[in-house]
Amino acid sequence: MSADRGALSLARREGLPDALRVLVAEYPRECWENHRNLTALTRFWLERHLIFRELEAALLAETRGLLAGDREPRDFATQLARLGNAFLGDLQAHHGIEDLHFFPRLQRLDTRIAAGFDLLEADHHEIEPRLQALAERANALLAAIREGRPTADGAGRLEAELLRLQGFLDRHLTDEEELVVPVILANPDADLD
């Protein structure tokens, strides 16, 4: 799979390659919610993905509010620190648990999609610099607010970084869900704890 990484990078990928879609074809997203093999752990994991999407959307809305003049800078700074810390910290911890614990176990359950978990782990490495850039943009904007400097440029840079990350993260989360959930549904006795 590493030879294909360029075409499969988050910046270029429009979905999972057909070779990795064999289980999602058998277990399409529409059947997940009511499937008898959908575990509490899987529901929790899907909820975490939803929370990441919601936190990112909230960060973007707050930033756009500051840009539009609808948010007072100090109130914005409080929200940015709270939402940003939750988003970045929880997402990095989530990726670490997946890479070290869940992906190796899931990878062994179906050899047809095993390479997909290597792809997802590579995605985590591709997302990491975007998360670092987001933290740097947020910290620079927070410093400007603390020092009473103008915020428009910093907020614009933060908005641009959030939009870049949003594309990467949504592609990754969607592809991850389409690999992980079907393999769990197909293997109800798998030990993932």
PDB file of C-alpha atoms in Angstrom:
ATOM      1  CA  MET A   1       0.000   0.000   0.000  1.00  0.00           C
ATOM      2  CA  SER A   2       2.941   2.384   0.622  1.00  0.00           C
ATOM      3  CA  ALA A   3       3.712   2.645  -3.100  1.00  0.00           C
ATOM      4  CA  ASP A   4       0.195   3.965  -3.625  1.00  0.00           C
ATOM      5  CA  ARG A   5       0.333   6.437  -0.721  1.00  0.00           C
ATOM      6  CA  GLY A   6       0.529   9.478  -3.011  1.00  0.00           C
ATOM      7  CA  ALA A   7      -2.762   8.623  -4.697  1.00  0.00           C
ATOM      8  CA  LEU A   8      -4.230   7.495  -1.385  1.00  0.00           C
ATOM      9  CA  SER A   9      -3.129  10.493   0.660  1.00  0.00           C
ATOM     10  CA  LEU A  10      -5.858  12.478   2.354  1.00  0.00           C
ATOM     11  CA  ALA A  11      -5.108  15.428   0.106  1.00  0.00           C
ATOM     12  CA  ARG A  12      -5.953  13.357  -2.999  1.00  0.00           C
ATOM     13  CA  ARG A  13      -8.227  10.539  -1.888  1.00  0.00           C
ATOM     14  CA  GLU A  14     -11.947  10.765  -2.587  1.00  0.00           C
ATOM     15  CA  GLY A  15     -12.827   7.559  -0.751  1.00  0.00           C
ATOM     16  CA  LEU A  16     -11.533   4.106  -0.069  1.00  0.00           C
ATOM     17  CA  PRO A  17     -10.232   2.158  -3.056  1.00  0.00           C
ATOM     18  CA  ASP A  18     -12.604  -0.567  -4.272  1.00  0.00           C
ATOM     19  CA  ALA A  19     -10.344  -3.315  -2.898  1.00  0.00           C
ATOM     20  CA  LEU A  20     -10.987  -1.980   0.628  1.00  0.00           C
ATOM     21  CA  ARG A  21     -14.735  -1.531   0.179  1.00  0.00           C
ATOM     22  CA  VAL A  22     -15.632  -5.232   0.172  1.00  0.00           C
ATOM     23  CA  LEU A  23     -17.090  -5.266   3.685  1.00  0.00           C
ATOM     24  CA  VAL A  24     -18.867  -1.916   3.462  1.00  0.00           C
ATOM     25  CA  ALA A  25     -20.567  -3.241   0.324  1.00  0.00           C
ATOM     26  CA  GLU A  26     -21.808  -6.149   2.425  1.00  0.00           C
ATOM     27  CA  TYR A  27     -22.624  -3.969   5.460  1.00  0.00           C
ATOM     28  CA  PRO A  28     -23.627  -0.528   4.112  1.00  0.00           C
ATOM     29  CA  ARG A  29     -23.876   2.435   6.447  1.00  0.00           C
ATOM     30  CA  GLU A  30     -27.693   2.360   6.309  1.00  0.00           C
ATOM     31  CA  CYS A  31     -27.776  -0.981   8.166  1.00  0.00           C
ATOM     32  CA  TRP A  32     -25.362  -0.113  10.975  1.00  0.00           C
ATOM     33  CA  GLU A  33     -27.677   1.555  13.473  1.00  0.00           C
ATOM     34  CA  ASN A  34     -30.044  -1.401  13.803  1.00  0.00           C
ATOM     35  CA  HIS A  35     -27.577  -4.218  13.211  1.00  0.00           C
ATOM     36  CA  ARG A  36     -27.573  -6.834  15.981  1.00  0.00           C
ATOM     37  CA  ASN A  37     -23.754  -6.913  16.046  1.00  0.00           C
ATOM     38  CA  LEU A  38     -23.311  -3.175  16.660  1.00  0.00           C
ATOM     39  CA  THR A  39     -21.706  -3.127  20.106  1.00  0.00           C
ATOM     40  CA  ALA A  40     -21.784  -0.439  22.778  1.00  0.00           C
ATOM     41  CA  LEU A  41     -18.058   0.098  22.183  1.00  0.00           C
ATOM     42  CA  THR A  42     -18.666   0.672  18.468  1.00  0.00           C
ATOM     43  CA  ARG A  43     -21.503   3.105  19.216  1.00  0.00           C
ATOM     44  CA  PHE A  44     -19.216   4.979  21.602  1.00  0.00           C
ATOM     45  CA  TRP A  45     -16.465   5.114  18.969  1.00  0.00           C
ATOM     46  CA  LEU A  46     -18.909   6.478  16.346  1.00  0.00           C
ATOM     47  CA  GLU A  47     -20.094   9.073  18.873  1.00  0.00           C
ATOM     48  CA  ARG A  48     -16.481  10.177  19.377  1.00  0.00           C
ATOM     49  CA  HIS A  49     -16.212  10.756  15.627  1.00  0.00           C
ATOM     50  CA  LEU A  50     -19.411  12.818  15.740  1.00  0.00           C
ATOM     51  CA  ILE A  51     -18.011  14.858  18.629  1.00  0.00           C
ATOM     52  CA  PHE A  52     -14.804  15.575  16.671  1.00  0.00           C
ATOM     53  CA  ARG A  53     -16.880  16.828  13.743  1.00  0.00           C
ATOM     54  CA  GLU A  54     -19.012  18.963  16.072  1.00  0.00           C
ATOM     55  CA  LEU A  55     -16.004  20.440  17.877  1.00  0.00           C
ATOM     56  CA  GLU A  56     -14.354  21.327  14.591  1.00  0.00           C
ATOM     57  CA  ALA A  57     -17.583  22.943  13.334  1.00  0.00           C
ATOM     58  CA  ALA A  58     -17.881  24.900  16.598  1.00  0.00           C
ATOM     59  CA  LEU A  59     -14.283  26.133  16.277  1.00  0.00           C
ATOM     60  CA  LEU A  60     -14.987  27.261  12.727  1.00  0.00           C
ATOM     61  CA  ALA A  61     -18.229  29.003  13.738  1.00  0.00           C
ATOM     62  CA  GLU A  62     -16.502  30.796  16.628  1.00  0.00           C
ATOM     63  CA  THR A  63     -13.661  31.909  14.356  1.00  0.00           C
ATOM     64  CA  ARG A  64     -16.067  33.175  11.721  1.00  0.00           C
ATOM     65  CA  GLY A  65     -17.981  35.006  14.453  1.00  0.00           C
ATOM     66  CA  LEU A  66     -14.786  36.796  15.462  1.00  0.00           C
ATOM     67  CA  LEU A  67     -14.037  37.649  11.834  1.00  0.00           C
ATOM     68  CA  ALA A  68     -17.553  39.045  11.365  1.00  0.00           C
ATOM     69  CA  GLY A  69     -17.311  41.106  14.548  1.00  0.00           C
ATOM     70  CA  ASP A  70     -20.052  39.088  16.250  1.00  0.00           C
ATOM     71  CA  ARG A  71     -17.748  37.757  18.987  1.00  0.00           C
ATOM     72  CA  GLU A  72     -15.934  39.825  21.568  1.00  0.00           C
ATOM     73  CA  PRO A  73     -12.230  38.814  21.418  1.00  0.00           C
ATOM     74  CA  ARG A  74     -11.898  37.837  25.086  1.00  0.00           C
ATOM     75  CA  ASP A  75     -15.063  35.693  24.982  1.00  0.00           C
ATOM     76  CA  PHE A  76     -13.794  34.154  21.754  1.00  0.00           C
ATOM     77  CA  ALA A  77     -10.434  33.408  23.408  1.00  0.00           C
ATOM     78  CA  THR A  78     -12.164  31.535  26.233  1.00  0.00           C
ATOM     79  CA  GLN A  79     -14.156  29.446  23.764  1.00  0.00           C
ATOM     80  CA  LEU A  80     -11.156  28.843  21.506  1.00  0.00           C
ATOM     81  CA  ALA A  81      -9.058  27.587  24.420  1.00  0.00           C
ATOM     82  CA  ARG A  82     -11.849  25.327  25.706  1.00  0.00           C
ATOM     83  CA  LEU A  83     -12.921  23.903  22.342  1.00  0.00           C
ATOM     84  CA  GLY A  84      -9.407  23.754  20.908  1.00  0.00           C
ATOM     85  CA  ASN A  85      -7.963  21.867  23.875  1.00  0.00           C
ATOM     86  CA  ALA A  86     -10.829  19.359  23.827  1.00  0.00           C
ATOM     87  CA  PHE A  87     -10.592  18.877  20.074  1.00  0.00           C
ATOM     88  CA  LEU A  88      -6.816  18.534  19.779  1.00  0.00           C
ATOM     89  CA  GLY A  89      -6.231  16.556  22.968  1.00  0.00           C
ATOM     90  CA  ASP A  90      -9.089  14.117  22.482  1.00  0.00           C
ATOM     91  CA  LEU A  91      -8.336  13.584  18.791  1.00  0.00           C
ATOM     92  CA  GLN A  92      -4.658  12.847  19.406  1.00  0.00           C
ATOM     93  CA  ALA A  93      -5.510  10.445  22.237  1.00  0.00           C
ATOM     94  CA  HIS A  94      -8.146   8.770  20.054  1.00  0.00           C
ATOM     95  CA  HIS A  95      -5.655   8.246  17.228  1.00  0.00           C
ATOM     96  CA  GLY A  96      -3.081   6.837  19.639  1.00  0.00           C
ATOM     97  CA  ILE A  97      -5.530   4.256  21.019  1.00  0.00           C
ATOM     98  CA  GLU A  98      -6.552   3.257  17.504  1.00  0.00           C
ATOM     99  CA  ASP A  99      -2.963   2.856  16.286  1.00  0.00           C
ATOM    100  CA  LEU A 100      -1.722   0.948  19.320  1.00  0.00           C
ATOM    101  CA  HIS A 101      -4.753  -1.093  20.320  1.00  0.00           C
ATOM    102  CA  PHE A 102      -7.696  -1.268  17.933  1.00  0.00           C
ATOM    103  CA  PHE A 103      -6.193  -1.240  14.445  1.00  0.00           C
ATOM    104  CA  PRO A 104      -3.815  -4.176  15.065  1.00  0.00           C
ATOM    105  CA  ARG A 105      -6.721  -6.277  16.380  1.00  0.00           C
ATOM    106  CA  LEU A 106      -9.110  -5.256  13.603  1.00  0.00           C
ATOM    107  CA  GLN A 107      -6.459  -5.820  10.945  1.00  0.00           C
ATOM    108  CA  ARG A 108      -6.309  -9.534  11.756  1.00  0.00           C
ATOM    109  CA  LEU A 109     -10.063 -10.051  11.338  1.00  0.00           C
ATOM    110  CA  ASP A 110     -10.222  -9.885   7.539  1.00  0.00           C
ATOM    111  CA  THR A 111      -7.158 -10.108   5.321  1.00  0.00           C
ATOM    112  CA  ARG A 112      -9.020  -8.512   2.409  1.00  0.00           C
ATOM    113  CA  ILE A 113      -9.020  -5.153   4.163  1.00  0.00           C
ATOM    114  CA  ALA A 114      -5.935  -5.481   6.381  1.00  0.00           C
ATOM    115  CA  ALA A 115      -4.044  -2.921   4.286  1.00  0.00           C
ATOM    116  CA  GLY A 116      -6.789  -0.420   5.053  1.00  0.00           C
ATOM    117  CA  PHE A 117      -5.637  -0.167   8.654  1.00  0.00           C
ATOM    118  CA  ASP A 118      -2.128   0.715   7.484  1.00  0.00           C
ATOM    119  CA  LEU A 119      -3.772   3.422   5.360  1.00  0.00           C
ATOM    120  CA  LEU A 120      -5.673   4.758   8.379  1.00  0.00           C
ATOM    121  CA  GLU A 121      -2.528   4.833  10.492  1.00  0.00           C
ATOM    122  CA  ALA A 122      -0.738   6.707   7.699  1.00  0.00           C
ATOM    123  CA  ASP A 123      -3.661   9.139   7.707  1.00  0.00           C
ATOM    124  CA  HIS A 124      -2.996   9.825  11.384  1.00  0.00           C
ATOM    125  CA  HIS A 125       0.586  10.772  10.509  1.00  0.00           C
ATOM    126  CA  GLU A 126      -0.679  12.988   7.700  1.00  0.00           C
ATOM    127  CA  ILE A 127      -3.201  14.709   9.999  1.00  0.00           C
ATOM    128  CA  GLU A 128      -0.676  15.338  12.796  1.00  0.00           C
ATOM    129  CA  PRO A 129       1.100  18.303  11.093  1.00  0.00           C
ATOM    130  CA  ARG A 130      -2.320  19.854  10.385  1.00  0.00           C
ATOM    131  CA  LEU A 131      -3.191  19.554  14.076  1.00  0.00           C
ATOM    132  CA  GLN A 132       0.145  21.146  14.968  1.00  0.00           C
ATOM    133  CA  ALA A 133      -0.471  23.980  12.500  1.00  0.00           C
ATOM    134  CA  LEU A 134      -3.948  24.482  13.962  1.00  0.00           C
ATOM    135  CA  ALA A 135      -2.514  24.705  17.484  1.00  0.00           C
ATOM    136  CA  GLU A 136       0.110  27.213  16.322  1.00  0.00           C
ATOM    137  CA  ARG A 137      -2.521  29.391  14.588  1.00  0.00           C
ATOM    138  CA  ALA A 138      -4.785  29.246  17.647  1.00  0.00           C
ATOM    139  CA  ASN A 139      -1.939  30.111  20.038  1.00  0.00           C
ATOM    140  CA  ALA A 140      -0.828  33.037  17.860  1.00  0.00           C
ATOM    141  CA  LEU A 141      -4.387  34.379  17.806  1.00  0.00           C
ATOM    142  CA  LEU A 142      -4.732  33.943  21.571  1.00  0.00           C
ATOM    143  CA  ALA A 143      -1.464  35.862  22.061  1.00  0.00           C
ATOM    144  CA  ALA A 144      -2.743  38.701  19.858  1.00  0.00           C
ATOM    145  CA  ILE A 145      -5.944  38.879  21.908  1.00  0.00           C
ATOM    146  CA  ARG A 146      -4.015  38.867  25.215  1.00  0.00           C
ATOM    147  CA  GLU A 147      -1.773  41.661  23.951  1.00  0.00           C
ATOM    148  CA  GLY A 148      -4.655  43.707  22.536  1.00  0.00           C
ATOM    149  CA  ARG A 149      -3.382  43.475  18.955  1.00  0.00           C
ATOM    150  CA  PRO A 150      -5.664  43.275  15.884  1.00  0.00           C
ATOM    151  CA  THR A 151      -7.131  39.806  15.327  1.00  0.00           C
ATOM    152  CA  ALA A 152      -8.379  39.813  11.724  1.00  0.00           C
ATOM    153  CA  ASP A 153      -5.239  38.331  10.143  1.00  0.00           C
ATOM    154  CA  GLY A 154      -4.811  35.702  12.844  1.00  0.00           C
ATOM    155  CA  ALA A 155      -8.485  34.747  12.707  1.00  0.00           C
ATOM    156  CA  GLY A 156      -8.276  34.478   8.919  1.00  0.00           C
ATOM    157  CA  ARG A 157      -5.265  32.172   9.184  1.00  0.00           C
ATOM    158  CA  LEU A 158      -7.048  30.078  11.813  1.00  0.00           C
ATOM    159  CA  GLU A 159     -10.150  29.826   9.614  1.00  0.00           C
ATOM    160  CA  ALA A 160      -8.027  28.708   6.628  1.00  0.00           C
ATOM    161  CA  GLU A 161      -6.279  26.068   8.761  1.00  0.00           C
ATOM    162  CA  LEU A 162      -9.600  24.783  10.108  1.00  0.00           C
ATOM    163  CA  LEU A 163     -10.930  24.451   6.558  1.00  0.00           C
ATOM    164  CA  ARG A 164      -7.804  22.554   5.428  1.00  0.00           C
ATOM    165  CA  LEU A 165      -8.060  20.220   8.393  1.00  0.00           C
ATOM    166  CA  GLN A 166     -11.816  19.775   7.924  1.00  0.00           C
ATOM    167  CA  GLY A 167     -11.323  18.227   4.489  1.00  0.00           C
ATOM    168  CA  PHE A 168      -8.611  15.887   5.727  1.00  0.00           C
ATOM    169  CA  LEU A 169     -10.400  14.897   8.895  1.00  0.00           C
ATOM    170  CA  ASP A 170     -13.791  14.273   7.335  1.00  0.00           C
ATOM    171  CA  ARG A 171     -12.274  12.087   4.614  1.00  0.00           C
ATOM    172  CA  HIS A 172     -10.315  10.146   7.237  1.00  0.00           C
ATOM    173  CA  LEU A 173     -13.221   9.682   9.660  1.00  0.00           C
ATOM    174  CA  THR A 174     -15.583   8.566   6.902  1.00  0.00           C
ATOM    175  CA  ASP A 175     -13.087   6.074   5.488  1.00  0.00           C
ATOM    176  CA  GLU A 176     -12.231   4.823   8.966  1.00  0.00           C
ATOM    177  CA  GLU A 177     -15.894   4.248   9.767  1.00  0.00           C
ATOM    178  CA  GLU A 178     -16.365   2.374   6.496  1.00  0.00           C
ATOM    179  CA  LEU A 179     -13.532   0.005   7.385  1.00  0.00           C
ATOM    180  CA  VAL A 180     -14.022  -0.415  11.118  1.00  0.00           C
ATOM    181  CA  VAL A 181     -17.777  -0.763  11.516  1.00  0.00           C
ATOM    182  CA  PRO A 182     -18.267  -3.414   8.802  1.00  0.00           C
ATOM    183  CA  VAL A 183     -15.379  -5.538  10.083  1.00  0.00           C
ATOM    184  CA  ILE A 184     -16.894  -5.438  13.582  1.00  0.00           C
ATOM    185  CA  LEU A 185     -20.366  -6.288  12.261  1.00  0.00           C
ATOM    186  CA  ALA A 186     -18.899  -9.214  10.333  1.00  0.00           C
ATOM    187  CA  ASN A 187     -16.978 -10.481  13.387  1.00  0.00           C
ATOM    188  CA  PRO A 188     -19.304 -10.250  16.397  1.00  0.00           C
ATOM    189  CA  ASP A 189     -17.086 -12.450  18.575  1.00  0.00           C
ATOM    190  CA  ALA A 190     -13.935 -10.386  18.062  1.00  0.00           C
ATOM    191  CA  ASP A 191     -12.147  -9.386  21.264  1.00  0.00           C
ATOM    192  CA  LEU A 192     -11.574  -5.620  21.056  1.00  0.00           C
ATOM    193  CA  ASP A 193     -11.495  -4.779  24.768  1.00  0.00           C
TER     194      ASP A 193
END
